[in-house]
Each structure stands twice: as C-alpha cells, then as structure tokens.
Amino acid sequence: MEELEHTCPHPRTTLTKPAIFARETSCDCRAPHEKLTIAQARRGTPVDRPVRVYADGIFDLFHSGHARALMQAKNLFPNTYLIVGVCSDELTHKYKGFTVMTEIERYEALRHCRYVDEVLRDAPWTLTPEFLEKHKIDFVAHDDIPYSSAGSEDVYKHIKEAGMFVPTQRTEGISTSDLITRIVRDYDVYARRNLQRGYTAKELNVSYINEKKYRLQNQVDRMKEKVRTVEEKSKHFVYRVEEKSHDLIQKWEEKSREFIGNFLELFGPDGTWKQVFQERSGRMLSYALSPRESPCNSPPRELSPLRSPSPPSPPARWHNARPSPPTSPKGASASISSMSEGDEDEK
C-alpha cells in the first residue's frame, strides 16, 4: 500500500483519508525536539512542536473500548500527535496467544480510527530507550493496571519511573476476551447461523455428525418460526372476528331496542293502536245501540186510478201465516189489529 506524505508540524485535521503508516524516521519536526514535562505539555506547545504520544496494543477485534482509550490519549494535551503501535502476529502469538484478526486487518482497523495520526506496524513488545528516541516519543499512554508479560511484572514500569507514562481509563464491560467468550459460549448458535448462510462444514471445522445435527436444528427452528407466524396470523384473525362480532352485537342491540320501543309505542298500554281501537270500538258500539228510525211524516201511498186492485189472496189459517217483522212500532200495532179482525171474521 502506498504511503502518504506527511510532515509532523502539520497534524491531520481532516477525516477524508486514513492515518499514515510510520516510516523509519517518522518525525520531521523543524523545531528542536526538547524533552517535555507533563505540566509543559498540558500548558500547550507551539504548532510546529506537537506533543508526540505513543499508545500500543494488539487491538484484536477492534471495538469501542479500544476507540475510547485512543480518544483519551488523543485528548491528553492541547496539541497531541498520536502514534499507535500494533504488534505483529508472530510477536502476539508468542507472548499473548492466537488472534482472530490478522496483523494486516488490525493495521487497517487502526488506520481508520479518527483519533489516530500514525500507525506503527510490527511494534515492539517492550519499549526500549532507543525505540523512544528513534520515534521522538514524549509520552506513553496506557491504562494504569500493571501489564505482566515477557517475564516482567509490568512492561511499563521503566516508563512510569522515567515520568513518561500517562494513564488512560479502561471501558468496563467490553474487551476482546469478552467478545471471544460470547462466541465460545454460543458456539452452536454461530455455527448453525453460518451453515445456514452458505459456509461449509469444512470452513467451520465442524464434523459430519455436528453438521447434520446443526442442519436438523435449523430445520426445526424454521418450522417453529412458521408455526409462530401462523399463530400470530390466527390471533390477528380471531381478534378481527371478535371486533366485528362486537360491532354486530352492538348494532343488533341498538336495533332491538329501537324495535321494542316502536312496538311499545304502538301496542303498549298507552300506545297509538289502543287509542285507534278504542275510538273505532266506540263508534261501532254507538252505531249498534242507536239504529236509524223511519221518517214519521212520509206521505201515504195512493193507488193509481188506472190500475185495478189486486184480487184478494186466499184465506189462510192464522198459525200458518208468517208476518214479516214490523219496521216500526206503528207498523207492529197495525199488524196486531189486522190479525184480531181476521180472527173475528172466521168466527
């Protein structure tokens, strides 16, 4: 990868490009590089004399804890130039153990951190005075916990004694070891996930039996997911049916109350129909109790002179006669008198 040109007095102020890789002699400062105390560095230094702070580490599975530590190192002083040393795979595997990411991946991860001005590849495990002098390092930033390694109780002990150590704070709850622990703890879950995404058992270093087991578990999980989906849809359908049923019942109750109210209004004790019935019954009863009378002043019917009287009807016995019912009281009395006259004639 092509290295970018860089001059120490002009620190990177934009974030459009990644940090550069350190060269053999990375400091091209024109100002004399005199030793600084922490008090002098905190008061501020000239623009062409930045405070060169060095932070080293493995930075495997680069995470927010790493970024926060580098942020603290970058903000230790008003004019800070941050150099980050990253140990190689060979050195790391020898003193600490196997890494997940390769050294190239770890270098690139650091280059794209916004707080880093320069990345030093194949950084030494222990910092020597010669190394510090070669890269014109003013201070070393790291957390204050003693770091025992390579036969030493604390690899930063001599840096602390020289007054060049500036502590940073660790971020609790996140570390490379924690991330690896999560993966190991849930190994089966991640193995099944990657098999489902197309990785082969050989790539995952999974045996034939485990591969079949994981694939069967994936099928079972898919079936469970389908059942869960059907259950959710069924619940939604039932909820909609219940909602519609509630609306229908409510409308039915409203219509029932309306129907009952109309029925009572018509056929109740004081309903319209009873009033109509009473009025019609009264008129019919009054009509039945008071029949119409014949007019009393009607003129008598006279016989026409041109017509002869009809011959008298043959006499009949009185008990065979069936007189028509009188239409008036006067007619009734006349019928009775005629009947008595007939009886006298027969005698």
Coordinates of N, CA and C in Angstrom, one line a residue, residues 177-305:
S177 N -11.4 -10.2 25.0 CA -11.7 -11.5 25.7 C -13.1 -11.7 25.9
D178 N -13.9 -10.6 26.2 CA -15.3 -10.8 26.4 C -16.0 -11.2 25.2
L179 N -15.6 -10.6 24.0 CA -16.2 -10.9 22.8 C -16.0 -12.4 22.4
I180 N -14.7 -12.8 22.6 CA -14.4 -14.2 22.3 C -15.2 -15.2 23.2
T181 N -15.3 -14.8 24.5 CA -16.1 -15.6 25.4 C -17.6 -15.7 24.9
R182 N -18.1 -14.7 24.4 CA -19.5 -14.7 23.9 C -19.6 -15.7 22.8
I183 N -18.6 -15.7 21.9 CA -18.7 -16.5 20.7 C -18.5 -18.0 21.1
V184 N -17.6 -18.3 22.0 CA -17.4 -19.6 22.5 C -18.6 -20.2 23.2
R185 N -19.2 -19.3 24.1 CA -20.3 -19.7 24.8 C -21.5 -20.1 23.9
D186 N -21.7 -19.3 22.9 CA -22.8 -19.6 21.9 C -22.3 -20.2 20.6
Y187 N -21.3 -21.1 20.7 CA -20.6 -21.6 19.5 C -21.7 -22.3 18.6
D188 N -22.5 -23.1 19.2 CA -23.5 -23.8 18.3 C -24.4 -22.9 17.6
V189 N -24.8 -21.8 18.2 CA -25.7 -20.8 17.5 C -25.0 -20.2 16.3
Y190 N -23.7 -19.8 16.5 CA -23.0 -19.2 15.4 C -22.6 -20.2 14.3
A191 N -22.3 -21.4 14.7 CA -22.0 -22.5 13.7 C -23.3 -22.8 12.8
R192 N -24.4 -22.9 13.5 CA -25.7 -23.1 12.7 C -26.0 -21.9 11.8
R193 N -25.8 -20.7 12.4 CA -26.0 -19.5 11.6 C -25.2 -19.5 10.3
N194 N -23.9 -19.8 10.4 CA -23.0 -19.7 9.3 C -23.3 -20.9 8.3
L195 N -23.7 -22.0 8.8 CA -24.1 -23.1 7.9 C -25.3 -22.7 7.1
Q196 N -26.2 -22.0 7.8 CA -27.4 -21.6 7.1 C -27.1 -20.5 6.0
R197 N -26.0 -19.8 6.3 CA -25.7 -18.7 5.3 C -24.8 -19.2 4.2
G198 N -24.5 -20.5 4.1 CA -23.8 -21.0 3.0 C -22.4 -21.4 3.3
Y199 N -21.8 -21.3 4.5 CA -20.5 -21.8 4.8 C -20.5 -23.3 4.9
T200 N -19.4 -23.9 4.5 CA -19.3 -25.4 4.5 C -18.9 -25.8 5.9
A201 N -19.1 -27.1 6.2 CA -18.7 -27.7 7.4 C -17.1 -27.7 7.5
K202 N -16.5 -27.8 6.4 CA -15.0 -27.8 6.4 C -14.5 -26.4 6.7
E203 N -15.1 -25.4 6.2 CA -14.7 -24.0 6.5 C -14.9 -23.7 8.0
L204 N -15.9 -24.3 8.6 CA -16.2 -24.0 10.0 C -15.5 -25.0 10.9
N205 N -14.8 -26.0 10.3 CA -14.2 -27.0 11.1 C -15.2 -27.8 12.0
V206 N -16.3 -28.2 11.4 CA -17.4 -28.9 12.0 C -17.4 -30.3 11.5
S207 N -17.5 -31.3 12.4 CA -17.6 -32.7 12.0 C -18.9 -33.0 11.2
Y208 N -18.9 -34.2 10.6 CA -20.0 -34.6 9.8 C -21.3 -34.7 10.7
I209 N -21.1 -35.3 11.8 CA -22.2 -35.5 12.7 C -22.8 -34.2 13.2
N210 N -21.9 -33.3 13.6 CA -22.4 -32.0 14.1 C -23.0 -31.2 13.0
E211 N -22.5 -31.3 11.8 CA -23.1 -30.6 10.7 C -24.6 -31.1 10.5
K212 N -24.8 -32.4 10.5 CA -26.2 -32.9 10.4 C -27.1 -32.5 11.5
K213 N -26.5 -32.4 12.7 CA -27.2 -32.0 13.9 C -27.6 -30.5 13.8
Y214 N -26.7 -29.7 13.3 CA -27.0 -28.3 13.2 C -28.0 -28.0 12.1
R215 N -27.9 -28.8 11.0 CA -28.9 -28.6 9.9 C -30.3 -29.0 10.3
L216 N -30.3 -30.1 11.1 CA -31.6 -30.5 11.6 C -32.2 -29.5 12.6
Q217 N -31.3 -28.9 13.4 CA -31.8 -27.9 14.3 C -32.3 -26.7 13.6
N218 N -31.6 -26.3 12.5 CA -32.1 -25.2 11.7 C -33.4 -25.5 11.1
Q219 N -33.7 -26.7 10.6 CA -35.0 -27.1 10.1 C -36.1 -27.0 11.1
V220 N -35.7 -27.5 12.3 CA -36.7 -27.4 13.4 C -37.0 -25.9 13.8
D221 N -36.0 -25.1 13.8 CA -36.2 -23.7 14.1 C -37.1 -23.0 13.0
R222 N -36.9 -23.4 11.7 CA -37.7 -22.8 10.7 C -39.1 -23.3 10.8
M223 N -39.4 -24.5 11.2 CA -40.7 -25.0 11.4 C -41.4 -24.2 12.6
K224 N -40.6 -24.0 13.7 CA -41.1 -23.3 14.8 C -41.5 -21.9 14.4
E225 N -40.7 -21.3 13.6 CA -40.9 -19.9 13.1 C -42.2 -19.9 12.3
K226 N -42.4 -20.9 11.4 CA -43.6 -20.9 10.6 C -44.8 -21.1 11.5
V227 N -44.7 -22.0 12.5 CA -45.9 -22.2 13.4 C -46.1 -20.9 14.2
R228 N -45.1 -20.2 14.6 CA -45.3 -19.0 15.3 C -45.9 -17.9 14.4
T229 N -45.5 -17.9 13.2 CA -46.1 -16.9 12.2 C -47.6 -17.2 12.0
V230 N -47.9 -18.5 11.9 CA -49.3 -18.9 11.7 C -50.1 -18.6 13.0
E231 N -49.6 -18.8 14.1 CA -50.2 -18.4 15.4 C -50.5 -16.9 15.5
E232 N -49.5 -16.2 15.1 CA -49.7 -14.7 15.1 C -50.8 -14.3 14.1
K233 N -50.8 -14.9 12.9 CA -51.9 -14.5 12.0 C -53.2 -15.0 12.5
S234 N -53.3 -16.2 13.1 CA -54.5 -16.7 13.7 C -55.0 -15.7 14.8
K235 N -54.1 -15.3 15.6 CA -54.5 -14.4 16.7 C -55.1 -13.1 16.1
H236 N -54.4 -12.6 15.1 CA -54.9 -11.4 14.4 C -56.3 -11.6 13.8
F237 N -56.5 -12.8 13.2 CA -57.8 -13.1 12.6 C -58.9 -13.2 13.6
V238 N -58.6 -13.9 14.7 CA -59.5 -14.0 15.8 C -59.9 -12.7 16.4
Y239 N -58.8 -11.9 16.5 CA -59.1 -10.5 17.1 C -60.0 -9.7 16.2
R240 N -59.8 -9.8 14.9 CA -60.6 -9.1 13.9 C -62.1 -9.6 14.0
V241 N -62.2 -11.0 14.1 CA -63.6 -11.6 14.1 C -64.3 -11.1 15.4
E242 N -63.5 -11.1 16.5 CA -64.1 -10.7 17.8 C -64.5 -9.2 17.7
E243 N -63.7 -8.4 17.1 CA -64.0 -7.0 16.9 C -65.3 -6.8 16.1
K244 N -65.4 -7.5 14.9 CA -66.5 -7.5 14.1 C -67.8 -8.0 14.8
S245 N -67.6 -9.1 15.6 CA -68.8 -9.6 16.3 C -69.3 -8.6 17.3
H246 N -68.3 -8.0 18.0 CA -68.7 -7.0 19.0 C -69.5 -5.8 18.3
D247 N -69.1 -5.4 17.2 CA -69.8 -4.4 16.4 C -71.2 -4.9 16.0
L248 N -71.3 -6.1 15.5 CA -72.6 -6.6 15.1 C -73.5 -6.8 16.3
I249 N -73.0 -7.3 17.4 CA -73.9 -7.4 18.6 C -74.3 -6.0 19.1
Q250 N -73.5 -5.1 19.0 CA -73.8 -3.7 19.5 C -74.9 -3.1 18.5
K251 N -74.7 -3.3 17.2 CA -75.8 -2.8 16.3 C -77.1 -3.6 16.5
W252 N -77.0 -4.9 16.7 CA -78.2 -5.7 17.0 C -78.9 -5.2 18.2
E253 N -78.2 -4.9 19.3 CA -78.8 -4.4 20.5 C -79.5 -3.1 20.2
E254 N -78.8 -2.2 19.5 CA -79.4 -0.9 19.2 C -80.7 -1.1 18.4
K255 N -80.7 -2.0 17.3 CA -81.9 -2.2 16.5 C -83.0 -2.9 17.4
S256 N -82.6 -3.8 18.3 CA -83.6 -4.4 19.2 C -84.3 -3.4 20.0
R257 N -83.5 -2.5 20.6 CA -84.1 -1.5 21.5 C -85.0 -0.6 20.7
E258 N -84.6 -0.3 19.5 CA -85.4 0.5 18.6 C -86.7 -0.2 18.3
F259 N -86.7 -1.5 17.9 CA -87.8 -2.3 17.6 C -88.8 -2.4 18.8
I260 N -88.2 -2.7 20.0 CA -89.1 -2.8 21.2 C -89.8 -1.4 21.5
G261 N -89.0 -0.3 21.3 CA -89.6 1.0 21.6 C -90.7 1.3 20.6
N262 N -90.5 0.9 19.3 CA -91.6 1.2 18.4 C -92.8 0.3 18.7
F263 N -92.6 -1.0 19.0 CA -93.7 -1.9 19.4 C -94.5 -1.4 20.6
L264 N -93.8 -1.0 21.6 CA -94.5 -0.4 22.8 C -95.2 0.8 22.5
E265 N -94.6 1.6 21.6 CA -95.3 2.9 21.2 C -96.6 2.6 20.5
L266 N -96.7 1.5 19.7 CA -97.9 1.1 19.0 C -98.9 0.3 19.9
F267 N -98.4 -0.8 20.6 CA -99.2 -1.7 21.2 C -99.1 -1.7 22.8
G268 N -98.5 -0.7 23.3 CA -98.3 -0.6 24.8 C -99.6 -0.2 25.4
P269 N -99.6 -0.1 26.8 CA -100.8 0.4 27.5 C -101.4 1.7 27.0
D270 N -100.5 2.6 26.6 CA -100.9 3.9 26.1 C -100.5 4.1 24.7
G271 N -100.5 3.0 24.0 CA -100.0 3.0 22.6 C -101.0 3.6 21.6
T272 N -100.5 3.9 20.4 CA -101.3 4.5 19.4 C -102.4 3.6 18.9
W273 N -102.1 2.3 18.8 CA -103.0 1.3 18.3 C -104.2 1.1 19.3
K274 N -104.0 1.2 20.6 CA -105.1 1.1 21.5 C -106.0 2.3 21.4
Q275 N -105.4 3.4 21.2 CA -106.3 4.6 21.1 C -107.2 4.5 19.8
V276 N -106.6 4.1 18.7 CA -107.3 3.9 17.5 C -108.4 2.8 17.7
F277 N -108.1 1.7 18.3 CA -109.0 0.6 18.5 C -110.2 1.1 19.4
Q278 N -109.9 1.9 20.5 CA -110.9 2.4 21.3 C -111.9 3.3 20.6
E279 N -111.3 4.2 19.8 CA -112.1 5.1 19.0 C -113.0 4.4 18.0
R280 N -112.5 3.4 17.3 CA -113.3 2.6 16.4 C -114.4 1.8 17.1
S281 N -114.0 1.2 18.2 CA -114.9 0.4 19.0 C -116.1 1.2 19.5
G282 N -115.7 2.4 20.0 CA -116.8 3.3 20.5 C -117.8 3.7 19.4
R283 N -117.2 4.0 18.2 CA -118.1 4.4 17.1 C -119.0 3.2 16.7
M284 N -118.5 2.0 16.7 CA -119.3 0.8 16.3 C -120.4 0.5 17.3
L285 N -120.0 0.7 18.6 CA -121.0 0.4 19.7 C -122.1 1.4 19.7
S286 N -121.7 2.7 19.5 CA -122.8 3.7 19.4 C -123.7 3.5 18.2
Y287 N -123.1 3.0 17.1 CA -123.9 2.8 15.9 C -124.9 1.6 16.2
A288 N -124.4 0.6 16.9 CA -125.3 -0.6 17.2 C -126.4 -0.3 18.1
L289 N -126.1 0.6 19.1 CA -127.1 0.9 20.2 C -128.1 1.9 19.7
S290 N -127.9 2.7 18.7 CA -128.9 3.7 18.2 C -129.1 3.5 16.7
P291 N -130.1 2.5 16.3 CA -130.3 2.3 14.9 C -131.2 3.4 14.3
R292 N -131.2 3.6 13.0 CA -131.9 4.6 12.3 C -133.4 4.4 12.4
E293 N -134.3 5.4 12.6 CA -135.8 5.3 12.6 C -136.4 5.7 11.2
S294 N -137.6 5.1 10.9 CA -138.2 5.5 9.7 C -138.8 6.9 9.8
P295 N -138.9 7.7 8.8 CA -139.4 9.0 8.9 C -140.9 9.0 9.1
C296 N -141.4 9.7 10.2 CA -142.8 9.7 10.6 C -143.7 10.6 9.7
N297 N -143.3 11.5 9.0 CA -144.1 12.4 8.2 C -144.1 12.1 6.7
S298 N -143.8 10.8 6.4 CA -143.8 10.5 5.0 C -145.2 10.4 4.5
P299 N -145.6 10.9 3.3 CA -147.0 10.9 2.7 C -147.4 9.5 2.5
P300 N -148.8 9.2 2.6 CA -149.3 7.8 2.3 C -149.3 7.5 0.8
R301 N -149.1 6.3 0.6 CA -149.1 5.8 -0.8 C -150.5 5.7 -1.4
E302 N -150.8 6.3 -2.5 CA -152.1 6.2 -3.1 C -152.1 5.3 -4.3
L303 N -153.2 4.7 -4.5 CA -153.4 3.8 -5.7 C -153.7 4.6 -6.9
S304 N -153.1 4.1 -7.9 CA -153.4 4.8 -9.2 C -154.8 4.4 -9.7
P305 N -155.6 5.5 -10.2 CA -157.0 5.1 -10.7 C -157.0 4.2 -11.9

